[in-house]
mmCIF file of C-alpha atoms in Angstrom:
data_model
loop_
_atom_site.group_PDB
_atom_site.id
_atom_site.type_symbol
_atom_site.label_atom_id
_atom_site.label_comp_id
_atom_site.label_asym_id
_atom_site.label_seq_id
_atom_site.Cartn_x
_atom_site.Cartn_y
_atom_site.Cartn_z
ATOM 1 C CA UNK A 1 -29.787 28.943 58.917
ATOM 2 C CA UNK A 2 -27.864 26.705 56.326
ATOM 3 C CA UNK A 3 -24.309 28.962 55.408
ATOM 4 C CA UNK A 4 -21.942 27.501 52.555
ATOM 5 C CA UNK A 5 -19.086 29.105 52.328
ATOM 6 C CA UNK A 6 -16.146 28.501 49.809
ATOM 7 C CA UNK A 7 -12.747 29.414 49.691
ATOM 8 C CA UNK A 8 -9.885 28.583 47.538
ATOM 9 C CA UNK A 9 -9.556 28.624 43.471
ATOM 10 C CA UNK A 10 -7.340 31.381 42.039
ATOM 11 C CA UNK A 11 -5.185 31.607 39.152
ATOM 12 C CA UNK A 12 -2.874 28.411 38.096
ATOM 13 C CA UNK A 13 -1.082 27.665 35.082
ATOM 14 C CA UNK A 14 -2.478 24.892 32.332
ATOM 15 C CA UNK A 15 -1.201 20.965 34.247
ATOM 16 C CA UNK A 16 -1.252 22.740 37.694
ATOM 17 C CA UNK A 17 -3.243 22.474 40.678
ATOM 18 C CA UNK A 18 -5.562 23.907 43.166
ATOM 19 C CA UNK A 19 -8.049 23.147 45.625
ATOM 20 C CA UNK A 20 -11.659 24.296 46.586
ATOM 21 C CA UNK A 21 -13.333 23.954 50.085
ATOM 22 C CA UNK A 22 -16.823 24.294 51.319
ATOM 23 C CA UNK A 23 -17.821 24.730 54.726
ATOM 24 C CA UNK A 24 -21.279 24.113 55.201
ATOM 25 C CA UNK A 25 -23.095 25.078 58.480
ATOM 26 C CA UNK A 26 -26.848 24.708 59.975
ATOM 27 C CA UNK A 27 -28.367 21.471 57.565
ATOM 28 C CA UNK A 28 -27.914 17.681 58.110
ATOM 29 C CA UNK A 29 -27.664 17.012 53.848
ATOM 30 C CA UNK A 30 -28.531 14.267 52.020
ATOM 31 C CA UNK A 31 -25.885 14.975 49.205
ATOM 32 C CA UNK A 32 -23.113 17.535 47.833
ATOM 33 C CA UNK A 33 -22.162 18.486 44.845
ATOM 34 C CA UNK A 34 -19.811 20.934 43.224
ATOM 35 C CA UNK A 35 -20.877 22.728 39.620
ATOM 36 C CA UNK A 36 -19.536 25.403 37.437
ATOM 37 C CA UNK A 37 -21.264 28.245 35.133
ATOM 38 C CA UNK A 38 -19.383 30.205 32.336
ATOM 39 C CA UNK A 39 -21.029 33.367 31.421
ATOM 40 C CA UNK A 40 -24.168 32.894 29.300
ATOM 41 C CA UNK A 41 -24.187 29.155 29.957
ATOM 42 C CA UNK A 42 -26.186 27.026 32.321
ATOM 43 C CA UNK A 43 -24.558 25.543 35.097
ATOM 44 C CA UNK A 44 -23.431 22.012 34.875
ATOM 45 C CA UNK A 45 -22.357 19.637 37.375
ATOM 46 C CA UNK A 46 -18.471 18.540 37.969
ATOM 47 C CA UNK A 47 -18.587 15.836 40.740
ATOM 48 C CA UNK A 48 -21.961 15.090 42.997
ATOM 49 C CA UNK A 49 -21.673 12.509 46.143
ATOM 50 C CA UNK A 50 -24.552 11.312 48.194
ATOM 51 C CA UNK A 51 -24.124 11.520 51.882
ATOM 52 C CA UNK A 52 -23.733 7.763 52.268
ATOM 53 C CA UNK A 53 -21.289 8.042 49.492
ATOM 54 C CA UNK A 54 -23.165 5.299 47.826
ATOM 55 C CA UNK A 55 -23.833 7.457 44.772
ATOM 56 C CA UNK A 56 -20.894 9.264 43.333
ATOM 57 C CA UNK A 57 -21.021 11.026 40.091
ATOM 58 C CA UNK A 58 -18.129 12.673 38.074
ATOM 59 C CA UNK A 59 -18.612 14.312 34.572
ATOM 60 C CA UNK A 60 -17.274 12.632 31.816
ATOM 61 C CA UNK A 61 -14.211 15.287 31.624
ATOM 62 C CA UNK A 62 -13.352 15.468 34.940
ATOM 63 C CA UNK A 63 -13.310 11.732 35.581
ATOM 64 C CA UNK A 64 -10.090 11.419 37.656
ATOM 65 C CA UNK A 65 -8.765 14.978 37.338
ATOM 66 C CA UNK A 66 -11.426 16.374 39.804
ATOM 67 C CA UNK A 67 -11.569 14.298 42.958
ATOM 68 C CA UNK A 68 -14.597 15.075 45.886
ATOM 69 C CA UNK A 69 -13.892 14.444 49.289
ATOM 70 C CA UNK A 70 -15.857 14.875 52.595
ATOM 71 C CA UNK A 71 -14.398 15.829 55.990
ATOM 72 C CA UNK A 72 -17.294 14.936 57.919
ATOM 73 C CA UNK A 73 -16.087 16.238 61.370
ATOM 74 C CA UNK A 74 -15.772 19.835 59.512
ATOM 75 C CA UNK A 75 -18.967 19.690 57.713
ATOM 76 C CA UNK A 76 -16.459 20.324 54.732
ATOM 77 C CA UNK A 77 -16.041 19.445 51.057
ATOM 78 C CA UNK A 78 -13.649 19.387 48.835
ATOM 79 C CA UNK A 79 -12.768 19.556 45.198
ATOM 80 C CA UNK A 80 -9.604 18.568 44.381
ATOM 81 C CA UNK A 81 -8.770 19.917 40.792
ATOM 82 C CA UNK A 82 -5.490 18.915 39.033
ATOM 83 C CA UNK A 83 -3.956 18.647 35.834
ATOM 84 C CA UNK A 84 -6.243 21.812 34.729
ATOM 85 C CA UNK A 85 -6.688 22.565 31.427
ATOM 86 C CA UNK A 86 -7.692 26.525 30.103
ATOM 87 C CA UNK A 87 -11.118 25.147 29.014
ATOM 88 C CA UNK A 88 -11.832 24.531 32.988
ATOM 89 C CA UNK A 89 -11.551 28.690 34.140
ATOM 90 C CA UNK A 90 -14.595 29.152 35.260
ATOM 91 C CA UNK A 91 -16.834 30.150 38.581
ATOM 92 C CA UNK A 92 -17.025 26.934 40.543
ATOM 93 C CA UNK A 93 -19.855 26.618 43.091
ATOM 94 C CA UNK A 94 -20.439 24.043 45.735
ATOM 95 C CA UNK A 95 -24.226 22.857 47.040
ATOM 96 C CA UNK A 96 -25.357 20.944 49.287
ATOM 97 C CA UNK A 97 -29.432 19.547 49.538
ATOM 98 C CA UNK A 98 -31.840 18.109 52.440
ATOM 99 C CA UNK A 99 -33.858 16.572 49.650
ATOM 100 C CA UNK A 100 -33.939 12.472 48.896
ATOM 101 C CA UNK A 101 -35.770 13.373 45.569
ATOM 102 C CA UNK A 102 -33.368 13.164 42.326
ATOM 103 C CA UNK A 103 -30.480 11.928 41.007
ATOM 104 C CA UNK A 104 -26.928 13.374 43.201
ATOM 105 C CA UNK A 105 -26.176 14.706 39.680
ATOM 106 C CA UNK A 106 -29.951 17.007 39.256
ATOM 107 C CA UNK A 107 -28.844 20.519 39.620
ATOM 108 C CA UNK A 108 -32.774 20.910 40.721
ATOM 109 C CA UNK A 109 -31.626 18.692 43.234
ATOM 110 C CA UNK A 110 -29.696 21.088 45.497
ATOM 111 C CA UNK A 111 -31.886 23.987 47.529
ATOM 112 C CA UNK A 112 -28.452 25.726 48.896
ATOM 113 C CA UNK A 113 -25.390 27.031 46.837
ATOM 114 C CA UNK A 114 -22.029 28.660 47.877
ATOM 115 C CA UNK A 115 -20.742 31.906 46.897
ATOM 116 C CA UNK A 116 -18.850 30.801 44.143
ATOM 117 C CA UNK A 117 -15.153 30.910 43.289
ATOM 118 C CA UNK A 118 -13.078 31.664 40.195
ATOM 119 C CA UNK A 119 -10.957 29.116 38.553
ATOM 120 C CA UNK A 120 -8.573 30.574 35.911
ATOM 121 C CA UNK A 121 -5.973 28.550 34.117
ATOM 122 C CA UNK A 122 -3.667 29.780 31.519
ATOM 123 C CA UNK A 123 -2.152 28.356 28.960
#
C-alpha cells in the first residue's frame, strides 16, 4: 500500500524560510513532484523531478527559490522553500507516480498525493 506522508510548512514571515518533507512508503516511482492549490483554484505544479533526475521541472516563479531534493535511502523528498513571498501561502502537496506516461510536470501524471500542508507567509 503506497503511504505519502508530509510534514513541515507552518507560518513564516515574507523573505523567510521553511522546509517540506515527504516520506513515501510501498511504490518503486518513476517521478515526484510537489504542487499547491489555493481555494477555488486548480492545482498547479511547483517543482517535478523524474526518478533518474534526468527531467527536472521548476515553475517559472519558483525557479531558484524552491529547490527539490531526493534522499533516496529514506524514500524522502524535499521542498526547500526560501525567500517566500505572501503570494506563496498556500496548501502544498507532494506526489509521487509509477507511471512512464507524461511529462514530470502533468498533474494527470501522478496516481498518489500526500496529505497536504499549509504554507502561510506574512507580510
Amino acid at each position: 500500500q503506497v503511504q505519502l506522508v508530509q510534514s513541515g510548512g507552518g507560518s513564516v514571515q515574507a523573505g523567510g524560510s521553511l522546509r517540506l518533507s515527504c516520506a513515501a512508503s510501498g511504490g518503486t516511482f518513476s517521478a515526484m513532484g510537489w504542487f499547491r492549490q489555493a481555494p477555488g483554484k486548480e492545482r498547479e505544479i511547483v517543482a517535478a523531478r523524474s526518478r533518474s533526475g534526468i527531467s527536472t521541472y521548476y515553475a517559472d516563479t519558483e525557479k531558484g527559490r524552491f529547490p527539490i531534493s531526493t534522499d533516496n535511502a529514506k524514500n524522502t523528498e524535499y521542498l526547500q522553500m526560501d525567500s517566500l513571498k505572501p503570494e506563496d501561502t498556500t496548501v502544498y502537496y507532494c506526489a509521487d507516480t509509477t507511471s512512464l506516461a507524461g511529462e514530470v510536470y502533468h498533474t494527470g501524471r501522478y496516481n498518489y498525493w500526500g496529505q497536504g500542508n499549509q504554507v502561510t507567509v506574512s507580510s
